[in-house]
Amino acid sequence: MPAYTKRRTSCKRALLALSPRAASLLAISLLFFSCAKKETRLVLMTNNVEFVSFAELYNASQDKTRVVVHYQEEPAKNLSAKNSVKPDIVAGSCLTAEMEKKSFARLDSLIREKGPLDKNSFYPALLQTGRAGDKQYLLPVSFNLPALVFYSANYELLQDAAMLSFDDIKTLSKKFNSQRKDGVWNSMGFGPLWSPSFLYLVFKDMGVFFNAGEDSIAYTENLFLKTSDYLRDWIEQVNGGAKNEQDFAFKYLYMPFYSQAQSGRCLFSYATSRQILSLSKDQIHDLDFRWICNDNKIQIEDDFVSVGIYAKSKKKAAAKKFIVWLMSEYSQKQILDRKTKMNLSTDSFGIAGGFSALQNVTERLFPLYYRALLSNTPVADRLCAPQKFPSDWARVKSQAVEPFILDTVSATSSKYPTLAERYEALRASESK
């Protein structure tokens, strides 16, 4: 008699020797233990709440793995923190800087020639961001792009431009400008000073490189000064100076970006794809938009979302299966369908708050769910990925970099804190 048959027979005899109630309880306990043992629990750490929905869908699709989401404002930074939750999967923005610290496991097996994912299905510029040397540590999930929104009635002014360069913006804005005889501005096409995020985009597009470390921040000073002069000339030549732009914004542009464009007072307002495509039908129905480019390249927003596997996870095989599921066209169509059925499309845009990193999903599926994209889908060879930023870059950018740029370009005073001083103050406030 084979060994396994003997063992099974002995188990039966043992159960029969027990009372019926005890035997029943033991059988149920063994069944529960068997099921519990089969289910693998994965901890997914993220700063993107949409991954909760992804985990729910994945958990419902199979019974071998349960993904549990743990929210963390800066998931990459938390990996090195003591006494913190250690994940199996990490997803979110600003993860790329951690690759050099070897915080992530390699994902090359997922996208090699016979791997479960086709590397050619990803936007090349984004896929490259997850590489360190010749090794792939992160896969891109989603991204957003900068744009200018305009009122549909002004469509003819744009001369069918598919994208808007800085020169296009200046030319169109100047044509739209109008003043009364007493010099008061009735309308102003666009003012760079209206949006610190737009100013930052110009610096980034011009090649200014920001490098933030633990205790210091630096930037390419020559390019920074050159870009500052370029923007000051723009503001002076098109809108008559910084004071005019700021006074006009104070007087007329106190409403949301979409209302600014609808008001007729300005030609353009600045926004990202996430902001635009999260609008309700009533808010967006009479608006259009164009991507902002420089040298025919569109800069991807800094907060693009990536996913990776924690290097010290002991469940890498199960984690890889989740990533393969997430980065399949079939699963992403399920995600988009679920948003539509649950009427979530106006709460968050697309996949993880942005365009999918899978070209086919963005180019073929997104226009079915977002009609505004029928003539505005991103083109792969036009996209340019941002540099690698630290995990807290969103806070550094909004509280130190953008205010410094605004003060430099507006030049309302000759005395204002340097970028280093702002950064030092930011770090000091965090340590309190």
GROMACS .gro file of C-alpha atoms in nm:
model
  432
    1MET     CA    1   0.000   0.000   0.000
    2PRO     CA    2   0.146   0.343  -0.095
    3ALA     CA    3   0.263   0.565   0.192
    4TYR     CA    4   0.012   0.843   0.126
    5THR     CA    5  -0.278   0.591   0.134
    6LYS     CA    6  -0.159   0.458   0.468
    7ARG     CA    7  -0.147   0.811   0.609
    8ARG     CA    8  -0.497   0.891   0.486
    9THR     CA    9  -0.633   0.567   0.634
   10SER     CA   10  -0.471   0.637   0.969
   11CYS     CA   11  -0.626   0.988   0.970
   12LYS     CA   12  -0.970   0.837   0.910
   13ARG     CA   13  -0.925   0.593   1.199
   14ALA     CA   14  -0.815   0.876   1.426
   15LEU     CA   15  -1.128   1.078   1.338
   16LEU     CA   16  -1.354   0.776   1.396
   17ALA     CA   17  -1.198   0.726   1.740
   18LEU     CA   18  -1.319   1.074   1.840
   19SER     CA   19  -1.671   1.166   1.937
   20PRO     CA   20  -1.887   1.286   1.643
   21ARG     CA   21  -1.881   1.645   1.775
   22ALA     CA   22  -1.503   1.645   1.828
   23ALA     CA   23  -1.444   1.485   1.491
   24SER     CA   24  -1.663   1.749   1.324
   25LEU     CA   25  -1.482   2.037   1.495
   26LEU     CA   26  -1.145   1.890   1.407
   27ALA     CA   27  -1.246   1.844   1.043
   28ILE     CA   28  -1.366   2.206   1.023
   29SER     CA   29  -1.046   2.326   1.189
   30LEU     CA   30  -0.833   2.128   0.945
   31LEU     CA   31  -1.033   2.265   0.652
   32PHE     CA   32  -0.994   2.623   0.778
   33PHE     CA   33  -0.624   2.574   0.839
   34SER     CA   34  -0.582   2.427   0.491
   35CYS     CA   35  -0.761   2.721   0.326
   36ALA     CA   36  -0.579   2.979   0.537
   37LYS     CA   37  -0.248   2.819   0.457
   38LYS     CA   38  -0.313   2.841   0.083
   39GLU     CA   39  -0.400   3.214   0.085
   40THR     CA   40  -0.095   3.442   0.062
   41ARG     CA   41  -0.126   3.787   0.222
   42LEU     CA   42   0.049   4.071   0.038
   43VAL     CA   43   0.096   4.415   0.189
   44LEU     CA   44   0.080   4.694  -0.070
   45MET     CA   45   0.212   5.030   0.048
   46THR     CA   46   0.103   5.333  -0.152
   47ASN     CA   47   0.017   5.703  -0.148
   48ASN     CA   48  -0.244   5.652  -0.421
   49VAL     CA   49  -0.588   5.564  -0.285
   50GLU     CA   50  -0.701   5.407  -0.613
   51PHE     CA   51  -0.491   5.102  -0.532
   52VAL     CA   52  -0.755   5.010  -0.274
   53SER     CA   53  -0.998   4.957  -0.562
   54PHE     CA   54  -0.734   4.763  -0.759
   55ALA     CA   55  -0.675   4.536  -0.461
   56GLU     CA   56  -1.049   4.470  -0.426
   57LEU     CA   57  -1.076   4.370  -0.790
   58TYR     CA   58  -0.771   4.147  -0.771
   59ASN     CA   59  -0.885   3.978  -0.451
   60ALA     CA   60  -1.221   3.903  -0.611
   61SER     CA   61  -1.056   3.758  -0.922
   62GLN     CA   62  -0.878   3.473  -0.742
   63ASP     CA   63  -0.861   3.299  -0.403
   64LYS     CA   64  -0.490   3.233  -0.358
   65THR     CA   65  -0.369   3.581  -0.267
   66ARG     CA   66  -0.516   3.865  -0.064
   67VAL     CA   67  -0.371   4.212  -0.120
   68VAL     CA   68  -0.399   4.442   0.181
   69VAL     CA   69  -0.340   4.815   0.116
   70HIS     CA   70  -0.146   5.026   0.365
   71TYR     CA   71  -0.157   5.402   0.297
   72GLN     CA   72   0.166   5.594   0.343
   73GLU     CA   73   0.215   5.957   0.234
   74GLU     CA   74   0.571   5.890   0.115
   75PRO     CA   75   0.598   5.514   0.060
   76ALA     CA   76   0.955   5.520  -0.071
   77LYS     CA   77   1.081   5.715   0.230
   78ASN     CA   78   0.906   5.476   0.466
   79LEU     CA   79   1.108   5.179   0.339
   80SER     CA   80   1.415   5.292   0.530
   81ALA     CA   81   1.227   5.400   0.843
   82LYS     CA   82   1.263   5.189   1.158
   83ASN     CA   83   0.964   5.022   1.324
   84SER     CA   84   0.743   5.074   1.020
   85VAL     CA   85   0.525   4.842   0.816
   86LYS     CA   86   0.736   4.658   0.561
   87PRO     CA   87   0.550   4.597   0.237
   88ASP     CA   88   0.568   4.337  -0.035
   89ILE     CA   89   0.459   4.579  -0.308
   90VAL     CA   90   0.523   4.954  -0.326
   91ALA     CA   91   0.322   5.181  -0.555
   92GLY     CA   92   0.300   5.556  -0.591
   93SER     CA   93   0.483   5.867  -0.704
   94CYS     CA   94   0.850   5.962  -0.661
   95LEU     CA   95   0.981   5.607  -0.619
   96THR     CA   96   1.267   5.622  -0.871
   97ALA     CA   97   1.527   5.773  -0.636
   98GLU     CA   98   1.505   5.462  -0.417
   99MET     CA   99   1.630   5.235  -0.697
  100GLU     CA  100   1.990   5.332  -0.631
  101LYS     CA  101   1.946   5.232  -0.265
  102LYS     CA  102   1.851   4.882  -0.380
  103SER     CA  103   1.513   4.905  -0.212
  104PHE     CA  104   1.341   4.718  -0.494
  105ALA     CA  105   1.367   4.371  -0.644
  106ARG     CA  106   1.441   4.332  -1.014
  107LEU     CA  107   1.146   4.301  -1.253
  108ASP     CA  108   1.340   4.211  -1.569
  109SER     CA  109   1.173   3.867  -1.581
  110LEU     CA  110   0.834   4.030  -1.633
  111ILE     CA  111   0.929   4.215  -1.950
  112ARG     CA  112   1.196   3.999  -2.110
  113GLU     CA  113   1.126   3.842  -2.451
  114LYS     CA  114   0.916   3.552  -2.318
  115GLY     CA  115   0.793   3.730  -2.006
  116PRO     CA  116   0.426   3.776  -1.917
  117LEU     CA  117   0.434   4.148  -2.007
  118ASP     CA  118   0.537   4.300  -2.340
  119LYS     CA  119   0.783   4.583  -2.279
  120ASN     CA  120   0.681   4.736  -2.612
  121SER     CA  121   0.332   4.795  -2.476
  122PHE     CA  122   0.466   5.061  -2.235
  123TYR     CA  123   0.545   5.421  -2.322
  124PRO     CA  124   0.925   5.399  -2.372
  125ALA     CA  125   1.010   5.722  -2.187
  126LEU     CA  126   0.820   5.604  -1.880
  127LEU     CA  127   0.956   5.251  -1.882
  128GLN     CA  128   1.309   5.394  -1.886
  129THR     CA  129   1.244   5.580  -1.559
  130GLY     CA  130   1.225   5.247  -1.377
  131ARG     CA  131   1.571   5.136  -1.484
  132ALA     CA  132   1.901   5.166  -1.305
  133GLY     CA  133   2.184   5.071  -1.535
  134ASP     CA  134   2.058   4.780  -1.742
  135LYS     CA  135   1.821   4.650  -1.472
  136GLN     CA  136   1.445   4.714  -1.442
  137TYR     CA  137   1.328   4.780  -1.085
  138LEU     CA  138   1.000   4.966  -1.136
  139LEU     CA  139   0.719   4.953  -1.389
  140PRO     CA  140   0.522   5.270  -1.474
  141VAL     CA  141   0.149   5.263  -1.402
  142SER     CA  142   0.016   5.608  -1.494
  143PHE     CA  143   0.113   5.965  -1.577
  144ASN     CA  144  -0.024   6.315  -1.640
  145LEU     CA  145   0.059   6.595  -1.881
  146PRO     CA  146   0.052   6.978  -1.865
  147ALA     CA  147  -0.206   7.161  -2.076
  148LEU     CA  148  -0.374   7.491  -2.146
  149VAL     CA  149  -0.754   7.501  -2.130
  150PHE     CA  150  -0.957   7.734  -2.352
  151TYR     CA  151  -1.319   7.817  -2.429
  152SER     CA  152  -1.445   7.622  -2.734
  153ALA     CA  153  -1.573   7.942  -2.894
  154ASN     CA  154  -1.209   8.051  -2.931
  155TYR     CA  155  -1.114   7.739  -3.125
  156GLU     CA  156  -1.043   7.928  -3.450
  157LEU     CA  157  -0.779   8.140  -3.278
  158LEU     CA  158  -0.563   7.831  -3.225
  159GLN     CA  159  -0.538   7.749  -3.596
  160ASP     CA  160  -0.582   7.374  -3.540
  161ALA     CA  161  -0.264   7.350  -3.331
  162ALA     CA  162  -0.232   6.998  -3.186
  163MET     CA  163   0.013   7.123  -2.922
  164LEU     CA  164   0.114   7.466  -2.797
  165SER     CA  165   0.476   7.575  -2.777
  166PHE     CA  166   0.581   7.869  -2.562
  167ASP     CA  167   0.609   8.085  -2.874
  168ASP     CA  168   0.254   7.984  -2.974
  169ILE     CA  169   0.125   8.081  -2.631
  170LYS     CA  170   0.294   8.421  -2.647
  171THR     CA  171   0.167   8.497  -2.998
  172LEU     CA  172  -0.192   8.388  -2.933
  173SER     CA  173  -0.205   8.563  -2.597
  174LYS     CA  174  -0.089   8.894  -2.741
  175LYS     CA  175  -0.355   8.879  -3.014
  176PHE     CA  176  -0.624   8.816  -2.754
  177ASN     CA  177  -0.515   9.104  -2.527
  178SER     CA  178  -0.727   9.417  -2.514
  179GLN     CA  179  -0.711   9.743  -2.315
  180ARG     CA  180  -0.940  10.037  -2.268
  181LYS     CA  181  -0.827  10.384  -2.365
  182ASP     CA  182  -0.739  10.456  -2.003
  183GLY     CA  183  -0.503  10.156  -2.001
  184VAL     CA  184  -0.726   9.922  -1.800
  185TRP     CA  185  -0.709   9.563  -1.928
  186ASN     CA  186  -1.038   9.417  -2.054
  187SER     CA  187  -0.885   9.081  -2.142
  188MET     CA  188  -0.549   8.910  -2.121
  189GLY     CA  189  -0.461   8.594  -2.314
  190PHE     CA  190  -0.238   8.428  -2.057
  191GLY     CA  191   0.001   8.532  -1.784
  192PRO     CA  192   0.285   8.300  -1.678
  193LEU     CA  193   0.268   8.449  -1.326
  194TRP     CA  194  -0.089   8.323  -1.287
  195SER     CA  195   0.039   7.974  -1.218
  196PRO     CA  196   0.355   7.881  -1.021
  197SER     CA  197   0.318   7.531  -1.169
  198PHE     CA  198   0.338   7.675  -1.520
  199LEU     CA  199   0.651   7.872  -1.427
  200TYR     CA  200   0.809   7.554  -1.291
  201LEU     CA  201   0.720   7.374  -1.615
  202VAL     CA  202   0.904   7.638  -1.819
  203PHE     CA  203   1.216   7.599  -1.605
  204LYS     CA  204   1.197   7.221  -1.638
  205ASP     CA  205   1.141   7.242  -2.014
  206MET     CA  206   1.442   7.470  -2.047
  207GLY     CA  207   1.662   7.205  -1.887
  208VAL     CA  208   1.695   7.344  -1.535
  209PHE     CA  209   1.790   7.053  -1.308
  210PHE     CA  210   1.696   7.050  -0.938
  211ASN     CA  211   1.880   6.820  -0.699
  212ALA     CA  212   1.739   6.790  -0.347
  213GLY     CA  213   1.932   6.594  -0.085
  214GLU     CA  214   1.888   6.537   0.285
  215ASP     CA  215   2.031   6.873   0.391
  216SER     CA  216   2.075   7.079   0.074
  217ILE     CA  217   1.923   7.166  -0.261
  218ALA     CA  218   2.098   7.276  -0.579
  219TYR     CA  219   2.004   7.374  -0.934
  220THR     CA  220   2.176   7.454  -1.262
  221GLU     CA  221   2.229   7.824  -1.196
  222ASN     CA  222   2.322   7.947  -1.545
  223LEU     CA  223   2.013   7.791  -1.704
  224PHE     CA  224   1.801   7.914  -1.415
  225LEU     CA  225   1.910   8.276  -1.471
  226LYS     CA  226   1.864   8.245  -1.846
  227THR     CA  227   1.512   8.106  -1.803
  228SER     CA  228   1.424   8.379  -1.553
  229ASP     CA  229   1.527   8.644  -1.809
  230TYR     CA  230   1.325   8.464  -2.080
  231LEU     CA  231   1.010   8.471  -1.867
  232ARG     CA  232   1.056   8.833  -1.761
  233ASP     CA  233   1.088   8.934  -2.128
  234TRP     CA  234   0.775   8.733  -2.210
  235ILE     CA  235   0.575   8.902  -1.933
  236GLU     CA  236   0.697   9.249  -2.029
  237GLN     CA  237   0.653   9.216  -2.406
  238VAL     CA  238   0.313   9.043  -2.402
  239ASN     CA  239   0.140   9.177  -2.090
  240GLY     CA  240   0.326   9.496  -2.004
  241GLY     CA  241   0.496   9.364  -1.690
  242ALA     CA  242   0.447   9.159  -1.378
  243LYS     CA  243   0.221   9.412  -1.205
  244ASN     CA  244  -0.030   9.403  -1.491
  245GLU     CA  245  -0.047   9.024  -1.482
  246GLN     CA  246  -0.089   9.011  -1.106
  247ASP     CA  247  -0.348   9.291  -1.094
  248PHE     CA  248  -0.551   9.126  -1.370
  249ALA     CA  249  -0.545   8.789  -1.190
  250PHE     CA  250  -0.650   8.953  -0.862
  251LYS     CA  251  -0.938   9.132  -1.031
  252TYR     CA  252  -1.076   8.862  -1.259
  253LEU     CA  253  -0.919   8.519  -1.203
  254TYR     CA  254  -1.036   8.432  -0.854
  255MET     CA  255  -1.241   8.132  -0.980
  256PRO     CA  256  -1.143   7.770  -1.070
  257PHE     CA  257  -0.931   7.720  -1.383
  258TYR     CA  258  -1.224   7.598  -1.595
  259SER     CA  259  -1.434   7.903  -1.504
  260GLN     CA  260  -1.143   8.132  -1.593
  261ALA     CA  261  -1.143   8.003  -1.951
  262GLN     CA  262  -1.522   8.020  -1.971
  263SER     CA  263  -1.533   8.379  -1.844
  264GLY     CA  264  -1.402   8.530  -2.169
  265ARG     CA  265  -1.154   8.744  -1.975
  266CYS     CA  266  -0.858   8.523  -2.065
  267LEU     CA  267  -0.778   8.290  -2.352
  268PHE     CA  268  -0.597   8.017  -2.155
  269SER     CA  269  -0.580   7.874  -1.807
  270TYR     CA  270  -0.321   7.621  -1.696
  271ALA     CA  271  -0.412   7.271  -1.571
  272THR     CA  272  -0.294   6.911  -1.584
  273SER     CA  273  -0.469   6.624  -1.760
  274ARG     CA  274  -0.583   6.491  -1.421
  275GLN     CA  275  -0.753   6.820  -1.333
  276ILE     CA  276  -0.915   6.857  -1.674
  277LEU     CA  277  -1.042   6.503  -1.720
  278SER     CA  278  -1.177   6.480  -1.365
  279LEU     CA  279  -1.426   6.757  -1.445
  280SER     CA  280  -1.795   6.678  -1.468
  281LYS     CA  281  -1.974   6.690  -1.804
  282ASP     CA  282  -2.128   7.025  -1.713
  283GLN     CA  283  -1.790   7.173  -1.625
  284ILE     CA  284  -1.606   7.054  -1.937
  285HIS     CA  285  -1.874   7.056  -2.207
  286ASP     CA  286  -1.774   7.393  -2.361
  287LEU     CA  287  -1.400   7.363  -2.302
  288ASP     CA  288  -1.109   7.226  -2.502
  289PHE     CA  289  -0.739   7.196  -2.427
  290ARG     CA  290  -0.395   7.151  -2.583
  291TRP     CA  291  -0.078   6.995  -2.448
  292ILE     CA  292   0.213   7.229  -2.378
  293CYS     CA  293   0.533   7.139  -2.560
  294ASN     CA  294   0.888   7.261  -2.609
  295ASP     CA  295   1.089   7.144  -2.910
  296ASN     CA  296   0.791   6.915  -2.988
  297LYS     CA  297   0.833   6.735  -2.656
  298ILE     CA  298   0.572   6.720  -2.377
  299GLN     CA  299   0.705   6.699  -2.024
  300ILE     CA  300   0.542   6.429  -1.812
  301GLU     CA  301   0.436   6.557  -1.470
  302ASP     CA  302   0.674   6.476  -1.183
  303ASP     CA  303   0.418   6.271  -0.989
  304PHE     CA  304   0.381   5.981  -1.235
  305VAL     CA  305   0.296   5.653  -1.063
  306SER     CA  306   0.517   5.344  -1.057
  307VAL     CA  307   0.499   5.001  -0.894
  308GLY     CA  308   0.774   4.775  -0.761
  309ILE     CA  309   0.847   4.489  -0.523
  310TYR     CA  310   1.023   4.551  -0.193
  311ALA     CA  311   1.366   4.391  -0.208
  312LYS     CA  312   1.325   4.216   0.130
  313SER     CA  313   0.981   4.071   0.060
  314LYS     CA  314   0.956   3.695   0.098
  315LYS     CA  315   0.655   3.679  -0.133
  316LYS     CA  316   0.804   3.804  -0.457
  317ALA     CA  317   0.638   3.540  -0.678
  318ALA     CA  318   0.290   3.633  -0.554
  319ALA     CA  319   0.373   4.005  -0.581
  320LYS     CA  320   0.479   3.960  -0.944
  321LYS     CA  321   0.144   3.796  -1.023
  322PHE     CA  322  -0.040   4.099  -0.889
  323ILE     CA  323   0.173   4.336  -1.098
  324VAL     CA  324   0.117   4.124  -1.411
  325TRP     CA  325  -0.257   4.135  -1.342
  326LEU     CA  326  -0.253   4.513  -1.288
  327MET     CA  327  -0.051   4.585  -1.602
  328SER     CA  328  -0.273   4.386  -1.841
  329GLU     CA  329  -0.513   4.554  -2.082
  330TYR     CA  330  -0.795   4.325  -1.968
  331SER     CA  331  -0.762   4.427  -1.603
  332GLN     CA  332  -0.736   4.796  -1.686
  333LYS     CA  333  -1.052   4.776  -1.894
  334GLN     CA  334  -1.222   4.621  -1.590
  335ILE     CA  335  -1.096   4.913  -1.380
  336LEU     CA  336  -1.230   5.170  -1.627
  337ASP     CA  337  -1.563   4.985  -1.657
  338ARG     CA  338  -1.600   4.975  -1.280
  339LYS     CA  339  -1.539   5.350  -1.256
  340THR     CA  340  -1.810   5.413  -1.514
  341LYS     CA  341  -2.063   5.183  -1.348
  342MET     CA  342  -1.997   5.330  -1.003
  343ASN     CA  343  -1.991   5.685  -1.142
  344LEU     CA  344  -1.637   5.741  -1.013
  345SER     CA  345  -1.496   5.895  -1.332
  346THR     CA  346  -1.536   6.252  -1.202
  347ASP     CA  347  -1.367   6.173  -0.870
  348SER     CA  348  -1.047   6.043  -1.022
  349PHE     CA  349  -0.919   6.026  -1.375
  350GLY     CA  350  -0.815   5.712  -1.560
  351ILE     CA  351  -0.583   5.454  -1.407
  352ALA     CA  352  -0.440   5.558  -1.068
  353GLY     CA  353  -0.530   5.919  -1.142
  354GLY     CA  354  -0.377   5.948  -1.488
  355PHE     CA  355  -0.319   5.809  -1.835
  356SER     CA  356  -0.227   5.442  -1.843
  357ALA     CA  357   0.142   5.364  -1.900
  358LEU     CA  358   0.017   5.105  -2.151
  359GLN     CA  359  -0.005   5.271  -2.491
  360ASN     CA  360  -0.301   5.070  -2.618
  361VAL     CA  361  -0.509   5.144  -2.310
  362THR     CA  362  -0.448   5.519  -2.333
  363GLU     CA  363  -0.473   5.552  -2.711
  364ARG     CA  364  -0.760   5.309  -2.781
  365LEU     CA  365  -0.962   5.268  -2.461
  366PHE     CA  366  -0.942   5.607  -2.290
  367PRO     CA  367  -1.126   5.798  -2.568
  368LEU     CA  368  -1.421   5.561  -2.517
  369TYR     CA  369  -1.451   5.676  -2.155
  370TYR     CA  370  -1.325   6.035  -2.194
  371ARG     CA  371  -1.468   6.194  -2.507
  372ALA     CA  372  -1.244   6.499  -2.471
  373LEU     CA  373  -0.950   6.275  -2.567
  374LEU     CA  374  -1.080   6.189  -2.913
  375SER     CA  375  -0.841   6.443  -3.067
  376ASN     CA  376  -0.603   6.485  -2.775
  377THR     CA  377  -0.447   6.146  -2.695
  378PRO     CA  378  -0.074   6.160  -2.608
  379VAL     CA  379   0.173   6.052  -2.876
  380ALA     CA  380   0.447   5.819  -2.747
  381ASP     CA  381   0.744   5.976  -2.927
  382ARG     CA  382   0.648   6.323  -2.798
  383LEU     CA  383   0.669   6.235  -2.428
  384CYS     CA  384   0.966   6.332  -2.213
  385ALA     CA  385   1.010   6.181  -1.865
  386PRO     CA  386   1.118   6.393  -1.566
  387GLN     CA  387   1.434   6.342  -1.367
  388LYS     CA  388   1.452   6.122  -1.054
  389PHE     CA  389   1.322   6.308  -0.752
  390PRO     CA  390   1.327   6.225  -0.378
  391SER     CA  391   1.015   6.082  -0.215
  392ASP     CA  392   0.908   6.418  -0.066
  393TRP     CA  393   0.953   6.615  -0.388
  394ALA     CA  394   0.588   6.721  -0.407
  395ARG     CA  395   0.624   6.906  -0.077
  396VAL     CA  396   0.967   7.048  -0.162
  397LYS     CA  397   0.842   7.172  -0.498
  398SER     CA  398   0.524   7.338  -0.369
  399GLN     CA  399   0.674   7.491  -0.054
  400ALA     CA  400   1.025   7.586  -0.166
  401VAL     CA  401   1.096   7.560  -0.540
  402GLU     CA  402   0.780   7.713  -0.689
  403PRO     CA  403   0.765   8.009  -0.444
  404PHE     CA  404   1.133   8.080  -0.515
  405ILE     CA  405   1.072   8.074  -0.890
  406LEU     CA  406   0.769   8.302  -0.855
  407ASP     CA  407   0.964   8.558  -0.652
  408THR     CA  408   1.256   8.545  -0.895
  409VAL     CA  409   1.046   8.594  -1.209
  410SER     CA  410   0.803   8.852  -1.069
  411ALA     CA  411   1.092   9.049  -0.914
  412THR     CA  412   0.852   9.247  -0.697
  413SER     CA  413   1.130   9.286  -0.445
  414SER     CA  414   1.507   9.259  -0.450
  415LYS     CA  415   1.500   9.091  -0.109
  416TYR     CA  416   1.353   8.745  -0.083
  417PRO     CA  417   1.482   8.415   0.060
  418THR     CA  418   1.714   8.205  -0.152
  419LEU     CA  419   1.613   7.852  -0.249
  420ALA     CA  420   1.866   7.715   0.000
  421GLU     CA  421   1.715   7.924   0.280
  422ARG     CA  422   1.363   7.808   0.195
  423TYR     CA  423   1.476   7.448   0.184
  424GLU     CA  424   1.652   7.479   0.518
  425ALA     CA  425   1.337   7.633   0.672
  426LEU     CA  426   1.126   7.350   0.531
  427ARG     CA  427   1.352   7.085   0.678
  428ALA     CA  428   1.358   7.268   1.013
  429SER     CA  429   0.977   7.278   1.028
  430GLU     CA  430   0.962   6.904   0.956
  431SER     CA  431   1.194   6.820   1.243
  432LYS     CA  432   0.980   6.999   1.503
   0.00000   0.00000   0.00000
